[in-house]
Structure formats: structure tokens, C-alpha cells
Amino acid sequence: RLLNEAFINWMKSERSVFAVVAQSGYGKTNFMCAKVEEIAASQFSLFYNANRFTNGLLQSITNDFIWEFHREKNSVHIFDRLDQIAKNADKKLIIFLDAVDENPSGIVAIKNELLDLTSRIQNYPNIKLVISCKTFDWPYVIIDGNQAFNSLAETINPSCGHPETRLTTPDADEVGFHLVEFTTEELEEAITKYKNAYSFKGDFGGELLKESRNPLMLRFISEIYGGREEIPTSISSLELFNL
């Protein structure tokens, strides 16, 4: 719920970039895919997964444009055209870039491209960018030399501390929306949905309920016990992974 609210507020803002940051299995890709489907009726969107890149985001967009329209244009012309189309339609073009930390060319290459892109995308008021990244790699994307936020960090929403490039003690947790373990309310809602989707029996309690606060572990439990048998009253993380 909080993530969706943050996304809606960003859509209304002038900031160009929205970032979702979390550990593996916390739902970054699910969020990205769900948003693409959700906004399809009201906005334009493009979706890319960084782990499939060969020459980066801009080249991927350029190649898609060439294949779709059979016209070989440079990225500047393409962005000019896309921005104008979105403006004429009274819509936004949202570019979704998932898993920037998995770029085959490395984190430095995608970081440099994002720095360049976000400095230019601000000239296109009808184009916005959504990115996702693992928690471990996030500081390498938005902090230069472990010393200061870079210009990419300043374009990202949410930004709790409104980072400045001269900040000498940057905290990567202040930039982007960071997914964490379920709250009690979120966990109750998630368990209800998973029980309906996976048709498993029994109630969560004790250690199992505690483990389920991690979204990935809840998924494991549902995959293991869905439609087969009643869930146990207690099971360790190691046992879940083994199963």
C-alpha cells in the first residue's frame, strides 16, 4: 500500500525518476510488472530488464524503434518524438527498467548510462523512468566514491532527505522506496491472499509466522504446502530451503 501511494505521488510530481530498492525476493519485479499492466489504459509504457541488455537502455529503445517503425533514428530524435506523442495524447511515457544491478556490462556501466540519461530526461516533461535495484548494489548506483550522492540521486523520488551532492555522509537508505519485511497488517493481508491462491490448510503461528514476514519465505511456504497438506506449526528456515 505504501509503495503504491509513493508511486502515485511521484506520478503527480515533477521528479523524473522513481526507484524501488529491496533484497531479492521482496517483490521488485512483481511491482514493476503490475504497474505496467495497471497504467496501460491511461499512460504509455516501455518495459526492459537490465539483465538482458547487450548495449544498454538507450540502444535497446533505439533498436525497438527501428524494428517497429522501420526507421533508423538516433536516440535524441526518438526521445523528442516520444515526448511529443505523449504530450499530444495528454499522457506520460513511463520507462520501466528492472534489475539495474544485473546489467551484464556491470554496475558501473549502467550507473554511467543512468547518470547521462537522467540529466537529459529532465528536458522531456512527459517522459519518466522507474528503476529497481537490489539493496546491496544501490549505494554503488547513487553514491560516488563512497563520499557523496551523485546527480542521479537528486532526480529520484522518493527522497527523504533531499540529498545534495556535497553531502559527506550519504545514506543510500534515504533515496528511493525501500521494500522491507511485512508489517503485521500487511502480513495478515498477504497470508489471506496466498491461502486463497495456493489452497493450503492450517494457520500460521510461532516461528512460521515470524519467517513469513519475509516475502520470499512466505512464497516458499505457499509453494511447498499449497494444495497438498496442512502447514506445520513450526519449521526452520533451513528446512524450508531444503524442501
PDB file of C-alpha atoms in Angstrom:
ATOM      1  CA  ARG A   1       0.000   0.000   0.000  1.00  0.00           C
ATOM      2  CA  LEU A   2       2.721   2.491   0.950  1.00  0.00           C
ATOM      3  CA  LEU A   3       4.641   1.689  -2.224  1.00  0.00           C
ATOM      4  CA  ASN A   4       1.582   2.290  -4.384  1.00  0.00           C
ATOM      5  CA  GLU A   5       0.905   5.582  -2.612  1.00  0.00           C
ATOM      6  CA  ALA A   6       4.501   6.670  -3.157  1.00  0.00           C
ATOM      7  CA  PHE A   7       4.250   5.801  -6.849  1.00  0.00           C
ATOM      8  CA  ILE A   8       1.020   7.787  -7.264  1.00  0.00           C
ATOM      9  CA  ASN A   9       2.563  10.813  -5.558  1.00  0.00           C
ATOM     10  CA  TRP A  10       5.603  10.554  -7.821  1.00  0.00           C
ATOM     11  CA  MET A  11       3.413  10.463 -10.920  1.00  0.00           C
ATOM     12  CA  LYS A  12       1.970  13.802  -9.839  1.00  0.00           C
ATOM     13  CA  SER A  13       5.392  15.286  -9.086  1.00  0.00           C
ATOM     14  CA  GLU A  14       7.983  16.878 -11.344  1.00  0.00           C
ATOM     15  CA  ARG A  15      10.721  14.416 -10.430  1.00  0.00           C
ATOM     16  CA  SER A  16      11.864  12.236 -13.310  1.00  0.00           C
ATOM     17  CA  VAL A  17      12.871   9.002 -11.608  1.00  0.00           C
ATOM     18  CA  PHE A  18      11.213   6.569  -9.192  1.00  0.00           C
ATOM     19  CA  ALA A  19      13.311   3.840  -7.590  1.00  0.00           C
ATOM     20  CA  VAL A  20      12.299   0.621  -5.852  1.00  0.00           C
ATOM     21  CA  VAL A  21      15.045  -0.960  -3.744  1.00  0.00           C
ATOM     22  CA  ALA A  22      14.958  -4.282  -1.877  1.00  0.00           C
ATOM     23  CA  GLN A  23      16.624  -7.599  -1.274  1.00  0.00           C
ATOM     24  CA  SER A  24      15.986 -10.493  -3.653  1.00  0.00           C
ATOM     25  CA  GLY A  25      12.500 -11.929  -3.414  1.00  0.00           C
ATOM     26  CA  TYR A  26      10.817  -8.891  -1.898  1.00  0.00           C
ATOM     27  CA  GLY A  27       8.648  -8.131  -4.934  1.00  0.00           C
ATOM     28  CA  LYS A  28      10.505  -5.533  -7.014  1.00  0.00           C
ATOM     29  CA  THR A  29       9.823  -7.210 -10.356  1.00  0.00           C
ATOM     30  CA  ASN A  30       6.247  -8.057  -9.367  1.00  0.00           C
ATOM     31  CA  PHE A  31       5.660  -4.384  -8.613  1.00  0.00           C
ATOM     32  CA  MET A  32       7.182  -3.269 -11.913  1.00  0.00           C
ATOM     33  CA  CYS A  33       5.133  -5.735 -13.991  1.00  0.00           C
ATOM     34  CA  ALA A  34       1.929  -4.944 -12.093  1.00  0.00           C
ATOM     35  CA  LYS A  35       2.393  -1.212 -12.667  1.00  0.00           C
ATOM     36  CA  VAL A  36       2.967  -1.672 -16.399  1.00  0.00           C
ATOM     37  CA  GLU A  37      -0.336  -3.536 -16.636  1.00  0.00           C
ATOM     38  CA  GLU A  38      -2.125  -1.104 -14.330  1.00  0.00           C
ATOM     39  CA  ILE A  39      -1.231   2.059 -16.216  1.00  0.00           C
ATOM     40  CA  ALA A  40      -1.678   0.569 -19.706  1.00  0.00           C
ATOM     41  CA  ALA A  41      -5.102   2.152 -20.127  1.00  0.00           C
ATOM     42  CA  SER A  42      -4.073   5.653 -19.071  1.00  0.00           C
ATOM     43  CA  GLN A  43      -0.366   6.036 -19.957  1.00  0.00           C
ATOM     44  CA  PHE A  44       2.270   4.839 -22.413  1.00  0.00           C
ATOM     45  CA  SER A  45       4.932   2.468 -21.100  1.00  0.00           C
ATOM     46  CA  LEU A  46       8.062   0.577 -22.078  1.00  0.00           C
ATOM     47  CA  PHE A  47       9.487  -2.293 -20.011  1.00  0.00           C
ATOM     48  CA  TYR A  48      13.085  -3.504 -20.020  1.00  0.00           C
ATOM     49  CA  ASN A  49      15.044  -5.948 -17.897  1.00  0.00           C
ATOM     50  CA  ALA A  50      18.652  -4.862 -17.495  1.00  0.00           C
ATOM     51  CA  ASN A  51      19.974  -8.413 -17.288  1.00  0.00           C
ATOM     52  CA  ARG A  52      19.113  -8.883 -20.981  1.00  0.00           C
ATOM     53  CA  PHE A  53      20.984  -5.840 -22.221  1.00  0.00           C
ATOM     54  CA  THR A  54      23.804  -6.077 -24.695  1.00  0.00           C
ATOM     55  CA  ASN A  55      24.399  -2.353 -25.232  1.00  0.00           C
ATOM     56  CA  GLY A  56      22.335  -0.598 -22.566  1.00  0.00           C
ATOM     57  CA  LEU A  57      18.925   1.018 -22.265  1.00  0.00           C
ATOM     58  CA  LEU A  58      19.201   3.743 -24.903  1.00  0.00           C
ATOM     59  CA  GLN A  59      20.390   1.306 -27.542  1.00  0.00           C
ATOM     60  CA  SER A  60      17.578  -1.101 -26.660  1.00  0.00           C
ATOM     61  CA  ILE A  61      14.986   1.662 -27.085  1.00  0.00           C
ATOM     62  CA  THR A  62      16.607   2.721 -30.371  1.00  0.00           C
ATOM     63  CA  ASN A  63      16.609  -0.858 -31.670  1.00  0.00           C
ATOM     64  CA  ASP A  64      12.948  -1.317 -30.753  1.00  0.00           C
ATOM     65  CA  PHE A  65      12.070   1.912 -32.541  1.00  0.00           C
ATOM     66  CA  ILE A  66      13.897   0.760 -35.690  1.00  0.00           C
ATOM     67  CA  TRP A  67      12.237  -2.663 -35.647  1.00  0.00           C
ATOM     68  CA  GLU A  68       8.763  -1.243 -35.002  1.00  0.00           C
ATOM     69  CA  PHE A  69       8.769   1.708 -37.390  1.00  0.00           C
ATOM     70  CA  HIS A  70      11.488   0.669 -39.870  1.00  0.00           C
ATOM     71  CA  ARG A  71      13.218   3.999 -39.436  1.00  0.00           C
ATOM     72  CA  GLU A  72      16.774   4.398 -38.264  1.00  0.00           C
ATOM     73  CA  LYS A  73      16.888   7.423 -35.975  1.00  0.00           C
ATOM     74  CA  ASN A  74      19.239   8.411 -33.166  1.00  0.00           C
ATOM     75  CA  SER A  75      18.120   8.410 -29.534  1.00  0.00           C
ATOM     76  CA  VAL A  76      17.713  12.203 -29.399  1.00  0.00           C
ATOM     77  CA  HIS A  77      15.238  12.167 -32.298  1.00  0.00           C
ATOM     78  CA  ILE A  78      13.388   9.215 -30.766  1.00  0.00           C
ATOM     79  CA  PHE A  79      13.026  10.867 -27.352  1.00  0.00           C
ATOM     80  CA  ASP A  80      11.904  14.121 -28.979  1.00  0.00           C
ATOM     81  CA  ARG A  81       9.261  12.221 -30.893  1.00  0.00           C
ATOM     82  CA  LEU A  82       8.112  10.117 -27.932  1.00  0.00           C
ATOM     83  CA  ASP A  83       7.825  13.168 -25.708  1.00  0.00           C
ATOM     84  CA  GLN A  84       5.766  14.974 -28.362  1.00  0.00           C
ATOM     85  CA  ILE A  85       3.463  11.978 -28.850  1.00  0.00           C
ATOM     86  CA  ALA A  86       2.870  11.744 -25.091  1.00  0.00           C
ATOM     87  CA  LYS A  87       2.200  15.476 -24.888  1.00  0.00           C
ATOM     88  CA  ASN A  88      -0.297  15.396 -27.768  1.00  0.00           C
ATOM     89  CA  ALA A  89      -2.110  12.472 -26.146  1.00  0.00           C
ATOM     90  CA  ASP A  90      -2.080  14.180 -22.727  1.00  0.00           C
ATOM     91  CA  LYS A  91      -0.265  11.176 -21.282  1.00  0.00           C
ATOM     92  CA  LYS A  92       3.104  10.238 -19.821  1.00  0.00           C
ATOM     93  CA  LEU A  93       5.583   7.753 -21.228  1.00  0.00           C
ATOM     94  CA  ILE A  94       6.869   5.642 -18.341  1.00  0.00           C
ATOM     95  CA  ILE A  95      10.046   3.658 -18.989  1.00  0.00           C
ATOM     96  CA  PHE A  96      10.415   0.731 -16.576  1.00  0.00           C
ATOM     97  CA  LEU A  97      13.939  -0.595 -16.096  1.00  0.00           C
ATOM     98  CA  ASP A  98      14.075  -3.644 -13.855  1.00  0.00           C
ATOM     99  CA  ALA A  99      17.139  -5.089 -12.101  1.00  0.00           C
ATOM    100  CA  VAL A 100      19.742  -2.448 -12.903  1.00  0.00           C
ATOM    101  CA  ASP A 101      22.156  -4.383 -10.674  1.00  0.00           C
ATOM    102  CA  GLU A 102      22.022  -7.336 -13.096  1.00  0.00           C
ATOM    103  CA  ASN A 103      23.291  -5.456 -16.149  1.00  0.00           C
ATOM    104  CA  PRO A 104      25.754  -7.808 -17.940  1.00  0.00           C
ATOM    105  CA  SER A 105      28.189  -4.938 -18.521  1.00  0.00           C
ATOM    106  CA  GLY A 106      28.408  -4.273 -14.809  1.00  0.00           C
ATOM    107  CA  ILE A 107      27.084  -1.790 -12.291  1.00  0.00           C
ATOM    108  CA  VAL A 108      29.452   0.986 -13.393  1.00  0.00           C
ATOM    109  CA  ALA A 109      28.242   0.865 -16.999  1.00  0.00           C
ATOM    110  CA  ILE A 110      24.546   1.077 -16.091  1.00  0.00           C
ATOM    111  CA  LYS A 111      25.267   3.743 -13.484  1.00  0.00           C
ATOM    112  CA  ASN A 112      27.033   5.936 -16.052  1.00  0.00           C
ATOM    113  CA  GLU A 113      24.215   5.477 -18.543  1.00  0.00           C
ATOM    114  CA  LEU A 114      21.597   6.377 -15.929  1.00  0.00           C
ATOM    115  CA  LEU A 115      23.578   9.457 -14.931  1.00  0.00           C
ATOM    116  CA  ASP A 116      23.660  10.583 -18.535  1.00  0.00           C
ATOM    117  CA  LEU A 117      20.033   9.673 -19.227  1.00  0.00           C
ATOM    118  CA  THR A 118      18.596  11.358 -16.145  1.00  0.00           C
ATOM    119  CA  SER A 119      20.482  14.569 -16.886  1.00  0.00           C
ATOM    120  CA  ARG A 120      18.794  14.653 -20.286  1.00  0.00           C
ATOM    121  CA  ILE A 121      15.381  13.236 -19.452  1.00  0.00           C
ATOM    122  CA  GLN A 122      14.571  16.284 -17.375  1.00  0.00           C
ATOM    123  CA  ASN A 123      14.233  18.132 -20.679  1.00  0.00           C
ATOM    124  CA  TYR A 124      11.321  15.844 -21.537  1.00  0.00           C
ATOM    125  CA  PRO A 125       8.466  16.628 -19.120  1.00  0.00           C
ATOM    126  CA  ASN A 126       6.299  13.830 -20.498  1.00  0.00           C
ATOM    127  CA  ILE A 127       8.838  11.031 -20.031  1.00  0.00           C
ATOM    128  CA  LYS A 128       9.540   9.370 -16.692  1.00  0.00           C
ATOM    129  CA  LEU A 129      11.758   6.498 -15.568  1.00  0.00           C
ATOM    130  CA  VAL A 130      11.150   3.748 -12.991  1.00  0.00           C
ATOM    131  CA  ILE A 131      14.095   1.599 -11.883  1.00  0.00           C
ATOM    132  CA  SER A 132      14.599  -1.273  -9.474  1.00  0.00           C
ATOM    133  CA  CYS A 133      17.778  -2.411  -7.763  1.00  0.00           C
ATOM    134  CA  LYS A 134      18.940  -4.784  -5.057  1.00  0.00           C
ATOM    135  CA  THR A 135      19.742  -3.226  -1.697  1.00  0.00           C
ATOM    136  CA  PHE A 136      23.371  -4.376  -1.738  1.00  0.00           C
ATOM    137  CA  ASP A 137      24.194  -2.631  -5.026  1.00  0.00           C
ATOM    138  CA  TRP A 138      22.136   0.523  -4.506  1.00  0.00           C
ATOM    139  CA  PRO A 139      24.907   2.602  -2.855  1.00  0.00           C
ATOM    140  CA  TYR A 140      27.160   1.968  -5.879  1.00  0.00           C
ATOM    141  CA  VAL A 141      24.458   3.414  -8.153  1.00  0.00           C
ATOM    142  CA  ILE A 142      23.684   6.662  -6.320  1.00  0.00           C
ATOM    143  CA  ILE A 143      26.876   7.396  -4.357  1.00  0.00           C
ATOM    144  CA  ASP A 144      30.196   8.365  -5.914  1.00  0.00           C
ATOM    145  CA  GLY A 145      33.374   7.163  -4.258  1.00  0.00           C
ATOM    146  CA  ASN A 146      31.559   6.317  -1.019  1.00  0.00           C
ATOM    147  CA  GLN A 147      31.627  10.041  -0.335  1.00  0.00           C
ATOM    148  CA  ALA A 148      28.719  11.910  -1.914  1.00  0.00           C
ATOM    149  CA  PHE A 149      25.364  11.483  -3.626  1.00  0.00           C
ATOM    150  CA  ASN A 150      25.581  11.894  -7.381  1.00  0.00           C
ATOM    151  CA  SER A 151      23.234  13.766  -9.702  1.00  0.00           C
ATOM    152  CA  LEU A 152      21.144  10.619 -10.273  1.00  0.00           C
ATOM    153  CA  ALA A 153      20.260  10.545  -6.578  1.00  0.00           C
ATOM    154  CA  GLU A 154      18.939  14.091  -6.812  1.00  0.00           C
ATOM    155  CA  THR A 155      16.414  13.164  -9.519  1.00  0.00           C
ATOM    156  CA  ILE A 156      14.940  10.196  -7.636  1.00  0.00           C
ATOM    157  CA  ASN A 157      11.680  10.109  -5.778  1.00  0.00           C
ATOM    158  CA  PRO A 158      11.054   9.178  -3.011  1.00  0.00           C
ATOM    159  CA  SER A 159      13.871  11.136  -1.440  1.00  0.00           C
ATOM    160  CA  CYS A 160      13.522  11.539   2.295  1.00  0.00           C
ATOM    161  CA  GLY A 161      16.479  13.794   2.861  1.00  0.00           C
ATOM    162  CA  HIS A 162      16.567  15.728  -0.438  1.00  0.00           C
ATOM    163  CA  PRO A 163      20.194  14.662  -0.970  1.00  0.00           C
ATOM    164  CA  GLU A 164      22.832  17.139  -2.048  1.00  0.00           C
ATOM    165  CA  THR A 165      25.944  16.211  -3.989  1.00  0.00           C
ATOM    166  CA  ARG A 166      28.174  17.756  -1.322  1.00  0.00           C
ATOM    167  CA  LEU A 167      26.797  15.599   1.470  1.00  0.00           C
ATOM    168  CA  THR A 168      29.811  13.898   3.072  1.00  0.00           C
ATOM    169  CA  THR A 169      27.942  11.155   4.945  1.00  0.00           C
ATOM    170  CA  PRO A 170      25.428   9.851   2.381  1.00  0.00           C
ATOM    171  CA  ASP A 171      22.944   7.201   3.439  1.00  0.00           C
ATOM    172  CA  ALA A 172      21.613   5.186   0.480  1.00  0.00           C
ATOM    173  CA  ASP A 173      18.531   4.250   2.512  1.00  0.00           C
ATOM    174  CA  GLU A 174      17.347   7.858   2.194  1.00  0.00           C
ATOM    175  CA  VAL A 175      16.924   7.631  -1.573  1.00  0.00           C
ATOM    176  CA  GLY A 176      14.256   5.552  -3.295  1.00  0.00           C
ATOM    177  CA  PHE A 177      11.469   3.431  -1.856  1.00  0.00           C
ATOM    178  CA  HIS A 178      12.919   0.570   0.161  1.00  0.00           C
ATOM    179  CA  LEU A 179      10.828  -2.569   0.487  1.00  0.00           C
ATOM    180  CA  VAL A 180      11.235  -4.270   3.871  1.00  0.00           C
ATOM    181  CA  GLU A 181       9.589  -7.164   5.676  1.00  0.00           C
ATOM    182  CA  PHE A 182       5.800  -7.196   6.020  1.00  0.00           C
ATOM    183  CA  THR A 183       4.214  -5.209   8.805  1.00  0.00           C
ATOM    184  CA  THR A 184       1.652  -7.085  10.931  1.00  0.00           C
ATOM    185  CA  GLU A 185      -1.204  -5.628   8.879  1.00  0.00           C
ATOM    186  CA  GLU A 186       0.481  -6.378   5.558  1.00  0.00           C
ATOM    187  CA  LEU A 187       1.330  -9.919   6.662  1.00  0.00           C
ATOM    188  CA  GLU A 188      -2.280 -10.693   7.579  1.00  0.00           C
ATOM    189  CA  GLU A 189      -3.454  -9.459   4.198  1.00  0.00           C
ATOM    190  CA  ALA A 190      -0.698 -11.322   2.338  1.00  0.00           C
ATOM    191  CA  ILE A 191      -1.378 -14.620   4.129  1.00  0.00           C
ATOM    192  CA  THR A 192      -5.085 -14.388   3.282  1.00  0.00           C
ATOM    193  CA  LYS A 193      -4.281 -13.849  -0.394  1.00  0.00           C
ATOM    194  CA  TYR A 194      -1.693 -16.623  -0.505  1.00  0.00           C
ATOM    195  CA  LYS A 195      -4.016 -19.096   1.222  1.00  0.00           C
ATOM    196  CA  ASN A 196      -6.704 -18.395  -1.376  1.00  0.00           C
ATOM    197  CA  ALA A 197      -4.265 -18.602  -4.288  1.00  0.00           C
ATOM    198  CA  TYR A 198      -2.427 -21.743  -3.145  1.00  0.00           C
ATOM    199  CA  SER A 199      -5.273 -23.522  -1.321  1.00  0.00           C
ATOM    200  CA  PHE A 200      -3.261 -24.686   1.653  1.00  0.00           C
ATOM    201  CA  LYS A 201      -4.654 -25.645   5.051  1.00  0.00           C
ATOM    202  CA  GLY A 202      -3.831 -24.589   8.565  1.00  0.00           C
ATOM    203  CA  ASP A 203      -2.946 -21.380  10.336  1.00  0.00           C
ATOM    204  CA  PHE A 204       0.347 -19.567  10.668  1.00  0.00           C
ATOM    205  CA  GLY A 205       1.824 -19.266  14.114  1.00  0.00           C
ATOM    206  CA  GLY A 206       5.018 -19.154  16.103  1.00  0.00           C
ATOM    207  CA  GLU A 207       8.248 -19.446  14.131  1.00  0.00           C
ATOM    208  CA  LEU A 208       6.406 -19.966  10.852  1.00  0.00           C
ATOM    209  CA  LEU A 209       4.549 -16.675  11.233  1.00  0.00           C
ATOM    210  CA  LYS A 210       7.831 -14.938  12.032  1.00  0.00           C
ATOM    211  CA  GLU A 211       9.510 -16.418   8.956  1.00  0.00           C
ATOM    212  CA  SER A 212       6.603 -15.287   6.778  1.00  0.00           C
ATOM    213  CA  ARG A 213       7.386 -11.614   7.384  1.00  0.00           C
ATOM    214  CA  ASN A 214       9.992 -12.128   4.692  1.00  0.00           C
ATOM    215  CA  PRO A 215       8.028 -12.089   1.400  1.00  0.00           C
ATOM    216  CA  LEU A 216      10.302 -14.688  -0.190  1.00  0.00           C
ATOM    217  CA  MET A 217       9.830 -17.110   2.706  1.00  0.00           C
ATOM    218  CA  LEU A 218       6.045 -16.718   2.516  1.00  0.00           C
ATOM    219  CA  ARG A 219       6.259 -17.621  -1.156  1.00  0.00           C
ATOM    220  CA  PHE A 220       8.377 -20.683  -0.320  1.00  0.00           C
ATOM    221  CA  ILE A 221       5.863 -21.852   2.294  1.00  0.00           C
ATOM    222  CA  SER A 222       2.994 -21.427  -0.155  1.00  0.00           C
ATOM    223  CA  GLU A 223       4.803 -23.278  -2.951  1.00  0.00           C
ATOM    224  CA  ILE A 224       5.700 -26.176  -0.635  1.00  0.00           C
ATOM    225  CA  TYR A 225       2.387 -26.710   1.141  1.00  0.00           C
ATOM    226  CA  GLY A 226      -0.103 -25.379  -1.409  1.00  0.00           C
ATOM    227  CA  GLY A 227      -2.896 -27.881  -2.073  1.00  0.00           C
ATOM    228  CA  ARG A 228      -1.010 -30.791  -0.504  1.00  0.00           C
ATOM    229  CA  GLU A 229      -1.019 -30.903   3.244  1.00  0.00           C
ATOM    230  CA  GLU A 230      -1.571 -28.861   6.344  1.00  0.00           C
ATOM    231  CA  ILE A 231       1.254 -26.491   7.160  1.00  0.00           C
ATOM    232  CA  PRO A 232       3.302 -27.393  10.248  1.00  0.00           C
ATOM    233  CA  THR A 233       3.211 -25.415  13.452  1.00  0.00           C
ATOM    234  CA  SER A 234       6.962 -24.904  13.337  1.00  0.00           C
ATOM    235  CA  ILE A 235       9.708 -25.174  10.730  1.00  0.00           C
ATOM    236  CA  SER A 236      13.173 -23.638  10.395  1.00  0.00           C
ATOM    237  CA  SER A 237      14.491 -21.537   7.529  1.00  0.00           C
ATOM    238  CA  LEU A 238      16.956 -24.314   6.662  1.00  0.00           C
ATOM    239  CA  GLU A 239      14.173 -26.880   6.419  1.00  0.00           C
ATOM    240  CA  LEU A 240      12.161 -24.572   4.149  1.00  0.00           C
ATOM    241  CA  PHE A 241      15.128 -24.067   1.833  1.00  0.00           C
ATOM    242  CA  ASN A 242      15.765 -27.811   1.721  1.00  0.00           C
ATOM    243  CA  LEU A 243      12.138 -28.504   0.836  1.00  0.00           C
TER     244      LEU A 243
END
